[in-house]
Tab-separated table of C-alpha atoms and ligand atoms in Angstrom:
chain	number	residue	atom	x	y	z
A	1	UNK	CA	0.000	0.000	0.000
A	2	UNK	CA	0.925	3.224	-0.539
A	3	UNK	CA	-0.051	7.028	0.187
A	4	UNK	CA	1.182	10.266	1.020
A	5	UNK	CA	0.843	10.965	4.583
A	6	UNK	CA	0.171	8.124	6.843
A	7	UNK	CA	-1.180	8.984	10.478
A	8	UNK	CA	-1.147	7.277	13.367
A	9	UNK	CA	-4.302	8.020	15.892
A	10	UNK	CA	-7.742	8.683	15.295
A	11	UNK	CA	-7.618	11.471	18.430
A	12	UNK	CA	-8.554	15.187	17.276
A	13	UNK	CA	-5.284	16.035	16.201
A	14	UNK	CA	-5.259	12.580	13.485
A	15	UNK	CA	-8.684	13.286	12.737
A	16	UNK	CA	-8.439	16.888	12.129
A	17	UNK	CA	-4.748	16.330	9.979
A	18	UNK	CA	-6.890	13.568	8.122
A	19	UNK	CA	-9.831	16.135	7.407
A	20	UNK	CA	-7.913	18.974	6.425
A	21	UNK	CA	-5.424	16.967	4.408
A	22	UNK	CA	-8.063	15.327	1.929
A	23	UNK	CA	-9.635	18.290	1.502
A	24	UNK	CA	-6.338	19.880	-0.189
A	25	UNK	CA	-6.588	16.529	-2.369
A	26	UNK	CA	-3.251	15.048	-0.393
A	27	UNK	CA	-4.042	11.003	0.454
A	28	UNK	CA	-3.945	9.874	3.566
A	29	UNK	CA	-4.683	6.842	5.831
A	30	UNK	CA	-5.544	6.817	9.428
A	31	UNK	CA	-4.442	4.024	11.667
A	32	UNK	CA	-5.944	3.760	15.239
A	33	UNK	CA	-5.673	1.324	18.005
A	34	UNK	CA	-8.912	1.344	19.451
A	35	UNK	CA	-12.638	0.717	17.994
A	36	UNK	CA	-14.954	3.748	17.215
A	37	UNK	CA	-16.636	3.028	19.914
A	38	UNK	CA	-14.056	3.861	22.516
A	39	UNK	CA	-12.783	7.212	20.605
A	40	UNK	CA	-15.919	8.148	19.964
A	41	UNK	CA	-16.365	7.721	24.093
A	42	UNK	CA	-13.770	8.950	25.550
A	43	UNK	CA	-14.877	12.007	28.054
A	44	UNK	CA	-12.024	14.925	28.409
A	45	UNK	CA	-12.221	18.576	28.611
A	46	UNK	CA	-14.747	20.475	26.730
A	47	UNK	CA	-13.369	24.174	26.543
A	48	UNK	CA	-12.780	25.129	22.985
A	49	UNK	CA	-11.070	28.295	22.676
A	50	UNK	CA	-12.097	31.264	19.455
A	51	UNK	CA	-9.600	30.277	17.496
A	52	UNK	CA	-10.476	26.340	17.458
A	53	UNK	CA	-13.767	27.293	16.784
A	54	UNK	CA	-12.654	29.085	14.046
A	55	UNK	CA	-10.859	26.879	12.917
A	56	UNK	CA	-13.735	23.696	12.633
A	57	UNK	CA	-16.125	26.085	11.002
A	58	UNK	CA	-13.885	27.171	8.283
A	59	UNK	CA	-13.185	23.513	8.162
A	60	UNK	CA	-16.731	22.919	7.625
A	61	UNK	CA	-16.809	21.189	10.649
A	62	UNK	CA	-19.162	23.769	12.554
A	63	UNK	CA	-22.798	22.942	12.520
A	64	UNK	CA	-23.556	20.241	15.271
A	65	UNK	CA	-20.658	22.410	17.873
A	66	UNK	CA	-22.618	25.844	16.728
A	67	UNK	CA	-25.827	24.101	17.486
A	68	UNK	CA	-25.183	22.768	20.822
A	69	UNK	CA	-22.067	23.984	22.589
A	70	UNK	CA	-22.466	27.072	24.731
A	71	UNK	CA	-21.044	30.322	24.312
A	72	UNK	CA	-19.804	31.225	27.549
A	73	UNK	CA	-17.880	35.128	28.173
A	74	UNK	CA	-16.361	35.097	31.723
A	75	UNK	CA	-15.577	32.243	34.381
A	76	UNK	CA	-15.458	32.676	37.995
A	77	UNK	CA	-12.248	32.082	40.601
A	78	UNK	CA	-13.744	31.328	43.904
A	79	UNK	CA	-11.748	31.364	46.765
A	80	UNK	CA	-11.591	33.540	49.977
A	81	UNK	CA	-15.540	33.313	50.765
A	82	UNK	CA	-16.473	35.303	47.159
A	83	UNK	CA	-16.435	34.815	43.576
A	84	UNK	CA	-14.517	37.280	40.766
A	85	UNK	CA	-15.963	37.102	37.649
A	86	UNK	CA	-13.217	37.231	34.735
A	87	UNK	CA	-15.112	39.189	31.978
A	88	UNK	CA	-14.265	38.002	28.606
A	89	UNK	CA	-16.530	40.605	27.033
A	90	UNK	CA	-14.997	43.319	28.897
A	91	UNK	CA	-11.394	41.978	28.640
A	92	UNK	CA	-11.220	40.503	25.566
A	93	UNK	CA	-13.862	41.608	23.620
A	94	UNK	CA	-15.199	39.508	20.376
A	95	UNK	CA	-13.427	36.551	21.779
A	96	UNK	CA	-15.108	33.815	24.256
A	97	UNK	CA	-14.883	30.234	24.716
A	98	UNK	CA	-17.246	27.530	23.605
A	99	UNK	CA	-18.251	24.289	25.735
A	100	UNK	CA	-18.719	21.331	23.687
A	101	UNK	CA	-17.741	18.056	24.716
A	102	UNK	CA	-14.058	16.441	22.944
A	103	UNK	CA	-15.653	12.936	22.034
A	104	UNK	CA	-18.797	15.181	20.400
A	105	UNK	CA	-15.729	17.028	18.031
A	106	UNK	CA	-14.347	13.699	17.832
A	107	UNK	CA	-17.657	12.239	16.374
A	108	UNK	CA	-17.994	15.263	13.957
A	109	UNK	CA	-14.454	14.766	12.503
A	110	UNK	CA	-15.348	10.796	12.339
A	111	UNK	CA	-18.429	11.495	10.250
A	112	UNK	CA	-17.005	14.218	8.608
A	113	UNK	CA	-13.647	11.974	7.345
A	114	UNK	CA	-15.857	8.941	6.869
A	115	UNK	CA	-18.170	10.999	4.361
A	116	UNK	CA	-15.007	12.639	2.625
A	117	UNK	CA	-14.098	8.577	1.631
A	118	UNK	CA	-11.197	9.126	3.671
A	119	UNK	CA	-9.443	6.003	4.939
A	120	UNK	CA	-9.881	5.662	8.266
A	121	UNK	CA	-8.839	2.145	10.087
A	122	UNK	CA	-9.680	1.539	13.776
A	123	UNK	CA	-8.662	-1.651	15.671
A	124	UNK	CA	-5.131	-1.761	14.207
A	125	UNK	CA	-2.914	-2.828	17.190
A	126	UNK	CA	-0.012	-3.875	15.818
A	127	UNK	CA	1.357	-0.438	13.632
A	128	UNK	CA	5.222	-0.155	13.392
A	129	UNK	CA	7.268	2.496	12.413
A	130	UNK	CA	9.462	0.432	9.926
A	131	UNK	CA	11.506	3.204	8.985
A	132	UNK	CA	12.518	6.684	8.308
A	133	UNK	CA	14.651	6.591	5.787
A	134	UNK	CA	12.148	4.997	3.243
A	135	UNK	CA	9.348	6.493	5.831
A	136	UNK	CA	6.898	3.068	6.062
A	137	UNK	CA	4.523	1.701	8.650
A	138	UNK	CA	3.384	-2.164	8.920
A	139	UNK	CA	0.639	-3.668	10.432
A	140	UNK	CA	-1.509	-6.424	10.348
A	141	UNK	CA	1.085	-8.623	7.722
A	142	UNK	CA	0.706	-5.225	5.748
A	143	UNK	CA	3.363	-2.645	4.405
A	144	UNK	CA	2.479	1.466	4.477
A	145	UNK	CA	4.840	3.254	2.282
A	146	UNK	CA	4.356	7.031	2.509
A	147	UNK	CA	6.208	10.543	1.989
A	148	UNK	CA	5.140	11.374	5.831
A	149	UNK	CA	4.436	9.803	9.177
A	150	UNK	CA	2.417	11.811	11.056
A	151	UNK	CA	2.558	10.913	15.147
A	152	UNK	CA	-0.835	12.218	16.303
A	153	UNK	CA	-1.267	9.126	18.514
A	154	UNK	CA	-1.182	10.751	21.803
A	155	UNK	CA	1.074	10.677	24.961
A	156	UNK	CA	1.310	6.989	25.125
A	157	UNK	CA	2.060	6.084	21.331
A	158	UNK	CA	4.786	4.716	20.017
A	159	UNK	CA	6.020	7.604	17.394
A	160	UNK	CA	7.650	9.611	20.137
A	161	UNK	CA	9.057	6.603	21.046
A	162	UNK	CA	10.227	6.044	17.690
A	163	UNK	CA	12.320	8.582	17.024
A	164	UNK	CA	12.886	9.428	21.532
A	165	UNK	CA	16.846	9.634	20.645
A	166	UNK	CA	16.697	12.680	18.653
A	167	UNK	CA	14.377	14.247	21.190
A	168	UNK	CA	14.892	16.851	24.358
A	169	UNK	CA	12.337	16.592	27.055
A	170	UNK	CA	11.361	18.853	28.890
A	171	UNK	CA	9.031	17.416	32.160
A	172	UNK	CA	7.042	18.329	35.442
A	173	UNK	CA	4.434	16.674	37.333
A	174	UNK	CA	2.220	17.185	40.099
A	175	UNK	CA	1.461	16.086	43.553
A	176	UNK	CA	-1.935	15.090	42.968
A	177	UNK	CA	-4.525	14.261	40.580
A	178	UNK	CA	-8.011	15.309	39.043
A	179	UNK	CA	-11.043	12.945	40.262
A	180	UNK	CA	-13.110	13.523	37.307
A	181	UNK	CA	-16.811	13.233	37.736
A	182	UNK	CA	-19.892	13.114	35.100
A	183	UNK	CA	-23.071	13.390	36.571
A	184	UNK	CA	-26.974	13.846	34.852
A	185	UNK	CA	-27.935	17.197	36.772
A	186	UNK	CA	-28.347	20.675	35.506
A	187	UNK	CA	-25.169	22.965	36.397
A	188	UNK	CA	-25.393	24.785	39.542
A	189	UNK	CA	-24.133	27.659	37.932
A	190	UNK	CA	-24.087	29.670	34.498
A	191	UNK	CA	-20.812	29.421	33.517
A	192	UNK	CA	-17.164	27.412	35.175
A	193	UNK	CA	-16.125	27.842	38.213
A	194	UNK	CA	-12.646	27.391	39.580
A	195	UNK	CA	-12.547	26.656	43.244
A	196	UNK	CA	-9.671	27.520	45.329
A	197	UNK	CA	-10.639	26.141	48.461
A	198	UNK	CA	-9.268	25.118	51.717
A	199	UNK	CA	-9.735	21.655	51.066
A	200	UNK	CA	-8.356	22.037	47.794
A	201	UNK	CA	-9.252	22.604	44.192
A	202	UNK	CA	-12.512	21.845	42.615
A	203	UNK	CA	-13.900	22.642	39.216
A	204	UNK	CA	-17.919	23.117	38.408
A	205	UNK	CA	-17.987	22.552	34.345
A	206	UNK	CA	-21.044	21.226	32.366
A	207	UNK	CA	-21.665	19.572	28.818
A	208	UNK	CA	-25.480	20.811	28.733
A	209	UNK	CA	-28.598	21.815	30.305
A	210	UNK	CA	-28.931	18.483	32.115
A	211	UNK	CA	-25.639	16.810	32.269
A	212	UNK	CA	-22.408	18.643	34.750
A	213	UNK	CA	-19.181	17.955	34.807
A	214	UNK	CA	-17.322	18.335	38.109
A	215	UNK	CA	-13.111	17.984	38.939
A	216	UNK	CA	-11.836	17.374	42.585
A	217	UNK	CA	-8.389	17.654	43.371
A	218	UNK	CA	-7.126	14.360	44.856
A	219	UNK	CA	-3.799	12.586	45.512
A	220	UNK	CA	-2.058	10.863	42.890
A	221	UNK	CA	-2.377	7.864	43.558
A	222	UNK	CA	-6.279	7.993	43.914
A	223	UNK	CA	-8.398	5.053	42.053
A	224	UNK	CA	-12.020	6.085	41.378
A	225	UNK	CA	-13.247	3.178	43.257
A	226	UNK	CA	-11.772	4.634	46.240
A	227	UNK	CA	-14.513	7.375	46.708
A	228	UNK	CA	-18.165	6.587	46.688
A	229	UNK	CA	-21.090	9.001	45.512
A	230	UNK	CA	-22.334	9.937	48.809
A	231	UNK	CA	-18.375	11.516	49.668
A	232	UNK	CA	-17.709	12.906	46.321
A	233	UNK	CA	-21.312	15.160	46.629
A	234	UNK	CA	-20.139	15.804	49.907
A	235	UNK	CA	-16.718	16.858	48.680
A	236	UNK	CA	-17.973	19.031	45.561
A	237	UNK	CA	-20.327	20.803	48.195
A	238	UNK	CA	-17.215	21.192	50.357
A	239	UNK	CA	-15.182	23.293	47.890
A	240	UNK	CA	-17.944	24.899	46.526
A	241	UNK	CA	-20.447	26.180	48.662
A	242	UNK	CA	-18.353	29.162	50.633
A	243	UNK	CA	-19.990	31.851	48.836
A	244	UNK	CA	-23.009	33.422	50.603
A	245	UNK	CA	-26.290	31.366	48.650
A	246	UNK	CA	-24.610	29.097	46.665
A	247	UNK	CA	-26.224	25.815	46.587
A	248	UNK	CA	-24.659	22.969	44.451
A	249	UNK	CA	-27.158	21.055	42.953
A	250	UNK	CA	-26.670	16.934	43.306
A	251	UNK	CA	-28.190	13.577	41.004
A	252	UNK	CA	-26.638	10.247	39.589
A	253	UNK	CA	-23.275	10.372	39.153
A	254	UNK	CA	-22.419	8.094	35.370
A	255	UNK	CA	-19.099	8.261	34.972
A	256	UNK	CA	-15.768	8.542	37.573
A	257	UNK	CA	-12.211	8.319	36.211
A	258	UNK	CA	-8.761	9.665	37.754
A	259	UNK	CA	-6.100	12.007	35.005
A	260	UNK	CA	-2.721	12.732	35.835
A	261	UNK	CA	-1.428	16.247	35.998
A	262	UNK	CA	1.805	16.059	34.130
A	263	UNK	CA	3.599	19.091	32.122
A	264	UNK	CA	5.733	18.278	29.052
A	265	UNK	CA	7.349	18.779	26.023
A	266	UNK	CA	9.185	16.821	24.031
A	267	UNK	CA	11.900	19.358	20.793
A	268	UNK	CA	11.730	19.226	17.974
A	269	UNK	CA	8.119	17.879	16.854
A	270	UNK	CA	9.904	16.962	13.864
A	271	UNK	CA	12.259	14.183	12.876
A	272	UNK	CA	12.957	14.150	9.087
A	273	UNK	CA	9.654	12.608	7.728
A	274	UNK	CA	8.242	12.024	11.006
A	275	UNK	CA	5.972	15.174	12.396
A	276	UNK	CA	4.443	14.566	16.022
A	277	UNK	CA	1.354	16.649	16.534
A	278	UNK	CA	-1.206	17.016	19.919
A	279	UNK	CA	-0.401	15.010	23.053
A	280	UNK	CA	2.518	12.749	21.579
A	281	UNK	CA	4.374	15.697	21.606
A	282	UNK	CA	3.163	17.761	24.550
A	283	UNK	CA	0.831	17.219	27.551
A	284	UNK	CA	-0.431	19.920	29.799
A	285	UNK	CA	-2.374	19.819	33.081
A	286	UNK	CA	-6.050	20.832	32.478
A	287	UNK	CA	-6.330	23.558	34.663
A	288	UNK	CA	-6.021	26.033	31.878
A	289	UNK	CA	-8.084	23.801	28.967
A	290	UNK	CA	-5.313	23.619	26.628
A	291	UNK	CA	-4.777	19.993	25.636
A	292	UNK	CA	-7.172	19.721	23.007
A	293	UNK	CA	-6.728	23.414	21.695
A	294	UNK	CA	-3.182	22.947	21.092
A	295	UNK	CA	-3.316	19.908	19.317
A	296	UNK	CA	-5.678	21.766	16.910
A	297	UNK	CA	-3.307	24.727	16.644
A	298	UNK	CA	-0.520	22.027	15.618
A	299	UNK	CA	-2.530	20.438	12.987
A	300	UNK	CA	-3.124	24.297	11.188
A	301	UNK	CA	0.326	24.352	11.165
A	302	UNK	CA	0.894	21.245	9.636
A	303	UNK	CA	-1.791	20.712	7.476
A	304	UNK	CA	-0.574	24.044	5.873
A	305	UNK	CA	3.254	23.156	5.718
A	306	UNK	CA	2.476	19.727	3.875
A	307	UNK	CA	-0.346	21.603	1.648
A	308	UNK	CA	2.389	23.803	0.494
A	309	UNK	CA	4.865	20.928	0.172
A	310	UNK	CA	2.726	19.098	-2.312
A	311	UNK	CA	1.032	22.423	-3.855
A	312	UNK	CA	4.617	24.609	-4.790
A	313	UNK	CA	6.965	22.008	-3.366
A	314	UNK	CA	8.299	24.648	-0.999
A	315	UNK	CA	9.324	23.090	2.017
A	316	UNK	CA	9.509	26.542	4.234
A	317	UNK	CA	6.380	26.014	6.189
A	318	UNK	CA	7.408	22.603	6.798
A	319	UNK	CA	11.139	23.504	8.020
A	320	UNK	CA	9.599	25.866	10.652
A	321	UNK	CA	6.861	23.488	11.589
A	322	UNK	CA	8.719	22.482	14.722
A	323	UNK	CA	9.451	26.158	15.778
A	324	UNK	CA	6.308	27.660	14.533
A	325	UNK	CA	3.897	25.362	17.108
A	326	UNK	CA	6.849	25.794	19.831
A	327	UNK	CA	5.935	28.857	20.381
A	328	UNK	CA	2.674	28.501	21.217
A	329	UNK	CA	2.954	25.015	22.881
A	330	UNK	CA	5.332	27.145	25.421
A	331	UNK	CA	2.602	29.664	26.254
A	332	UNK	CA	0.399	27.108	27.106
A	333	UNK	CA	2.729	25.355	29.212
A	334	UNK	CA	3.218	28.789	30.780
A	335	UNK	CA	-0.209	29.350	31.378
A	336	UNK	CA	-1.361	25.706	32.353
A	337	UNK	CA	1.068	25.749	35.042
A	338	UNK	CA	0.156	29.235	36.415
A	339	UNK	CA	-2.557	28.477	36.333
A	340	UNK	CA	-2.211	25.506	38.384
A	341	UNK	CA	-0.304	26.474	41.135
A	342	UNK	CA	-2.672	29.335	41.167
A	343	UNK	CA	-5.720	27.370	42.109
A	344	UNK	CA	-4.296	23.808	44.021
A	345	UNK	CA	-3.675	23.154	47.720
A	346	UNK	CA	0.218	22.531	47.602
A	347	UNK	CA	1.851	20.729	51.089
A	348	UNK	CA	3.443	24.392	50.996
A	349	UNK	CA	5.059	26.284	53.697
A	350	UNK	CA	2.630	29.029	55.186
A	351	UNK	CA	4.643	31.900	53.178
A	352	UNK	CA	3.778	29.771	50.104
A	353	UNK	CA	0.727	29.851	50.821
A	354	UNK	CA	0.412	33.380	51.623
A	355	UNK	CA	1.760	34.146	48.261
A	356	UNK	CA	-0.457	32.448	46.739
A	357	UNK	CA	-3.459	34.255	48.295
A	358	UNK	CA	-1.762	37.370	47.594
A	359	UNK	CA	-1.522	36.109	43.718
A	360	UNK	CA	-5.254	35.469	43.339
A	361	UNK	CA	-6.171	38.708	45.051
A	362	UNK	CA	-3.659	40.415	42.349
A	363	UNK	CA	-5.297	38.242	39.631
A	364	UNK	CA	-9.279	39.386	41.154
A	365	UNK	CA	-8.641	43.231	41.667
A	366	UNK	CA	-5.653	43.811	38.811
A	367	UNK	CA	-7.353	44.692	35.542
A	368	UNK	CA	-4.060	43.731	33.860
A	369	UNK	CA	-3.807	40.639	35.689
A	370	UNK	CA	-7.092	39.130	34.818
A	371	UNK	CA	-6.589	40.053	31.130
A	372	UNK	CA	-3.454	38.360	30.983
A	373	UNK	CA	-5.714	35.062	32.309
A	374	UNK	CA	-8.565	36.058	30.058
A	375	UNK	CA	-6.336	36.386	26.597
A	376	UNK	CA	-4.820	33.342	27.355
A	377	UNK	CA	-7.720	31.513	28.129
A	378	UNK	CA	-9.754	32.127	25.019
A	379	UNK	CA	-6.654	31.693	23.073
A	380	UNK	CA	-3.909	33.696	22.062
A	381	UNK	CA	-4.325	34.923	18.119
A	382	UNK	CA	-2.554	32.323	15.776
A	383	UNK	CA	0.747	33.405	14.072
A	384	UNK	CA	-0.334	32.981	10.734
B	1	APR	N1	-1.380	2.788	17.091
B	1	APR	C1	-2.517	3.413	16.679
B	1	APR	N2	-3.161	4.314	17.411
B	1	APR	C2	-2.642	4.639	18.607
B	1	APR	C3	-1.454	4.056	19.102
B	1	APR	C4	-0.818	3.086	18.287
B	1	APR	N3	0.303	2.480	18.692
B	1	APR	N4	-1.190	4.569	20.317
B	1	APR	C5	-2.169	5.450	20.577
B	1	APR	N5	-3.046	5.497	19.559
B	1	APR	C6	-4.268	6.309	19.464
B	1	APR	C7	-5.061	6.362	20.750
B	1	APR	O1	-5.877	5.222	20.901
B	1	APR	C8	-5.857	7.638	20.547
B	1	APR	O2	-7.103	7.393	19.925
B	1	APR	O3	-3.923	7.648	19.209
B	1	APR	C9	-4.992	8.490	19.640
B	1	APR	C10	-4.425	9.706	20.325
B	1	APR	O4	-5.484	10.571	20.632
B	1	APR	P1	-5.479	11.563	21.887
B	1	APR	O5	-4.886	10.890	23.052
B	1	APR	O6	-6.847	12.110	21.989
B	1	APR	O7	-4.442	12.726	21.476
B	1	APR	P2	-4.587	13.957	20.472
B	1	APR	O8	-5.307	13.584	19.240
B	1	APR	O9	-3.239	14.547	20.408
B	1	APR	O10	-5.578	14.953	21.216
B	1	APR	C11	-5.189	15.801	22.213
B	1	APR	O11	-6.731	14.774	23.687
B	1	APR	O12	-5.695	13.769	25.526
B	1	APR	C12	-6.509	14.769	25.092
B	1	APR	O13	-6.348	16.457	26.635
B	1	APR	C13	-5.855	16.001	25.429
B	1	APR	O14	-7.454	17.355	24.629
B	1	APR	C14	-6.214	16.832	24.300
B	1	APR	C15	-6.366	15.996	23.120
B	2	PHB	C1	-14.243	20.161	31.382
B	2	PHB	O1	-15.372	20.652	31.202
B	2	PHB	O2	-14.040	18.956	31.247
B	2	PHB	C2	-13.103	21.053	31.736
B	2	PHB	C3	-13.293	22.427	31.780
B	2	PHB	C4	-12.248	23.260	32.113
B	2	PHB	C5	-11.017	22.724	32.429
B	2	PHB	C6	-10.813	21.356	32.381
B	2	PHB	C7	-11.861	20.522	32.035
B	2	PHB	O3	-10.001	23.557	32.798
């Protein structure tokens, strides 16, 4: 078999690459691990900043998201007994964010690839990088050849691995986790709220009128089995109700899982004809929302660079992929962990701490602090 760019991963950042790549008329084939099913499944953040929006509509990718995600112009920090609204509007005017679930973008890009006759392979567990020199995948008894591998096959995949000797990485992690919970009640509030309690961090998020979406701040080695429904209400209601008439609203819990909080980065992205994109190269902590925007960002990039590769055979865009997505991948690491050690309960010294009350009063009464947070939050501007 043969084709032009072969990608590994059927995430956003495969799926999106796939998308934007037929439509330029460049062949590729998708190769994913897991059944539709499960990507189609999978339940992560669902912040998508202006610019990702922008980018799925002029992709043609907009209707269902437009439909049913919710605009939403301002969050709230909590801490201290009182909320602070961050204004978007006010802030950063013309730009907001939009909730939609990632596995409801994933299905879009699935239907959307699927209907474009792009080829798009799930329950392939045995791909190989075979080589770079005469770039080539195999699997199942089958041989790939192809101009480009494309790693979009997140933080556990094997095309970082692949090419891991050529590669600077750049790491941090945490000391504790998100309890992630799903539940089917209506949100207790209009829009997300970031709770920097006592007891430690806790996030109020929703995916619509009827379902919420709630984060606790846990230690690391925490299995969902270990807490029950009856102490993770009593938990959410903890960190959340120490504003004057705020009641958090309860019902079945569906769904409980555990994410690590992890920064890193792994230079360059590219590797001669191998080009990592989204969470194989970089993982954030999800504090700031970032994961899935970046991995969109990188996929502009790219699907650009190899549209002008094929189109004028100038390889320009393609030498500065690496550098170009860098950039941004480094304000979001920035901002992720600021934003992080912002909002947690550290085992921190008492001046620590103090500093960090002193930070989040800056951030709540500092017009220039709480754009800085709102710009980055709804997305810095693309370079191109
Ligand atoms: N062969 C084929 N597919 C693989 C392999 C492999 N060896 N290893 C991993 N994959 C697949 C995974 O099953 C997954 O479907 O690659 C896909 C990677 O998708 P994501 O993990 O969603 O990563 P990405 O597309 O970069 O999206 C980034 O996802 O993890 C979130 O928070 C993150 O929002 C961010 C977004
Ligand atoms: C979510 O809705 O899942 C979500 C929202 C904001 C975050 C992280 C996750 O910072």
């Amino acid at each position: 078999m043969k084709t032009r760019v072969a990608i590994i991963g059927a995430g956003p950042a495969g799926l999106l690459l796939a998308h934007l790549l037929s439509a330029k008329g460049i062949d590729v084939v998708v190769l994913e691990r897991r059944s539709r099913e499960h990507c189609e499944s999978r339940v992560r953040a669902g912040v998508l900043e202006q610019g990702t929006v922008d980018t799925l509509v002029e992709a043609g990718l907009g209707e269902r998201m437009l439909a049913e995600g919710h605009v939403h112009h301002g969050i709230e920090l909590r801490f201290g007994g009182a909320g602070h609204r961050i204004a978007f509007e006010d802030l950063v005017p013309g730009r907001a964010i939009t909730v939609y679930g990632q596995q409801e973008v994933v299905k879009d890009l699935i239907a959307a690839n699927l209907a474009a006759g792009v080829d798009l392979r799930f329950d392939v567990d045995d791909v190989a990088i075979g080589g770079l020199d005469r770039p080539h995948l195999t699997f199942g008894g089958q041989r790939l050849d192809c101009d480009f591998i494309a790693g979009c096959d997140g933080f556990h995949g094997i095309s970082r691995a692949a090419v891991a000797a050529h590669l600077d990485v750049f790491e941090k992690t945490y000391p504790f986790a998100w309890l992630g919970v799903l539940a089917d009640v209506a949100p207790s509030a209009p829009e997300l709220i970031y709770a920097a309690s006592e007891r430690g961090f806790s996030l109020h998020s929703m995916r619509s009128d009827s379902v919420s979406r709630f984060y606790l701040q846990v230690p690391p080695d925490t299995r969902p089995e270990d807490w029950s429904e009856d102490a993770i209400w009593a938990e959410l209601k903890a960190r959340h109700e120490t504003v004057p008439g705020f009641t958090l609203a309860t019902g079945p819990i569906t769904q409980v899982d555990v994410a690590a909080m992890r920064s890193f980065v792994a230079e360059p992205m590219r590797v001669g004809p191998l080009l990592l994109a989204g969470d194989a190269a970089h993982i954030v902590p999800p504090t700031g929302a970032k994961g899935l925007n970046l991995a969109v960002a990188d996929v502009r990039v790219l699907a650009r660079a190899l549209g002008e590769h094929y189109r004028s055979g100038s390889d320009e865009l393609l030498d500065a992929y690496s550098a170009t997505c860098l950039r941004r991948v480094w304000r979001a690491q920035h901002f992720s962990w600021w934003m992080t050690t912002l909002l947690h309960r550290f085992e921190s010294d008492d001046y620590d701490r103090r500093l960090q009350r002193s930070h989040l009063d800056y951030v709540a009464r500092s017009r220039a602090q709480a754009t800085a947070l709102a710009e980055n939050y709804v997305g810095l501007p693309y370079d191109d």
